[in-house]
């Protein structure tokens, strides 16, 4: 709170904006670092959807730098999703990996061709997947926590 009060009292508008941006960045870092794995997945999917929307808008405007940045972020997210997927953990794993592979190929094509139609098609693929992960995360969060026995666990604390 003291930081906020100091910001409000400051005369230098640029310093206020810079300090506020730093505080927002710290808040975002803390949110990511404290998120559950399920919440992190939802955050990644939300960002993927945002990057796809931004990329399509940039392609429409022929803003190649914004297009490159947004498609690059989207590709990095899909690569992270692919890398963290345990295909043996459930029966749908191989199909999900194939879907991520398809998205990777299409995102590359969208960037090479500067084609917002391809980018929007990727967004339509991501949308139901994003909602499914959100629903799964919410159902996990709604389940009551089960206390695990602490016998034999060392190194806690």
mmCIF file of C-alpha atoms in Angstrom, residues 7 10-20:
data_model
loop_
_atom_site.group_PDB
_atom_site.id
_atom_site.type_symbol
_atom_site.label_atom_id
_atom_site.label_comp_id
_atom_site.label_asym_id
_atom_site.label_seq_id
_atom_site.Cartn_x
_atom_site.Cartn_y
_atom_site.Cartn_z
ATOM 1 C CA UNK A 7 2.903 6.552 -6.739
ATOM 2 C CA UNK A 10 4.590 11.476 -7.301
ATOM 3 C CA UNK A 11 4.823 14.437 -9.655
ATOM 4 C CA UNK A 12 6.666 12.585 -12.415
ATOM 5 C CA UNK A 13 4.001 10.893 -14.567
ATOM 6 C CA UNK A 14 6.589 8.764 -16.389
ATOM 7 C CA UNK A 15 7.986 7.481 -13.092
ATOM 8 C CA UNK A 16 4.469 6.624 -11.949
ATOM 9 C CA UNK A 17 3.767 4.655 -15.137
ATOM 10 C CA UNK A 18 7.113 2.842 -14.959
ATOM 11 C CA UNK A 19 6.620 1.909 -11.297
ATOM 12 C CA UNK A 20 3.055 0.766 -11.960
#
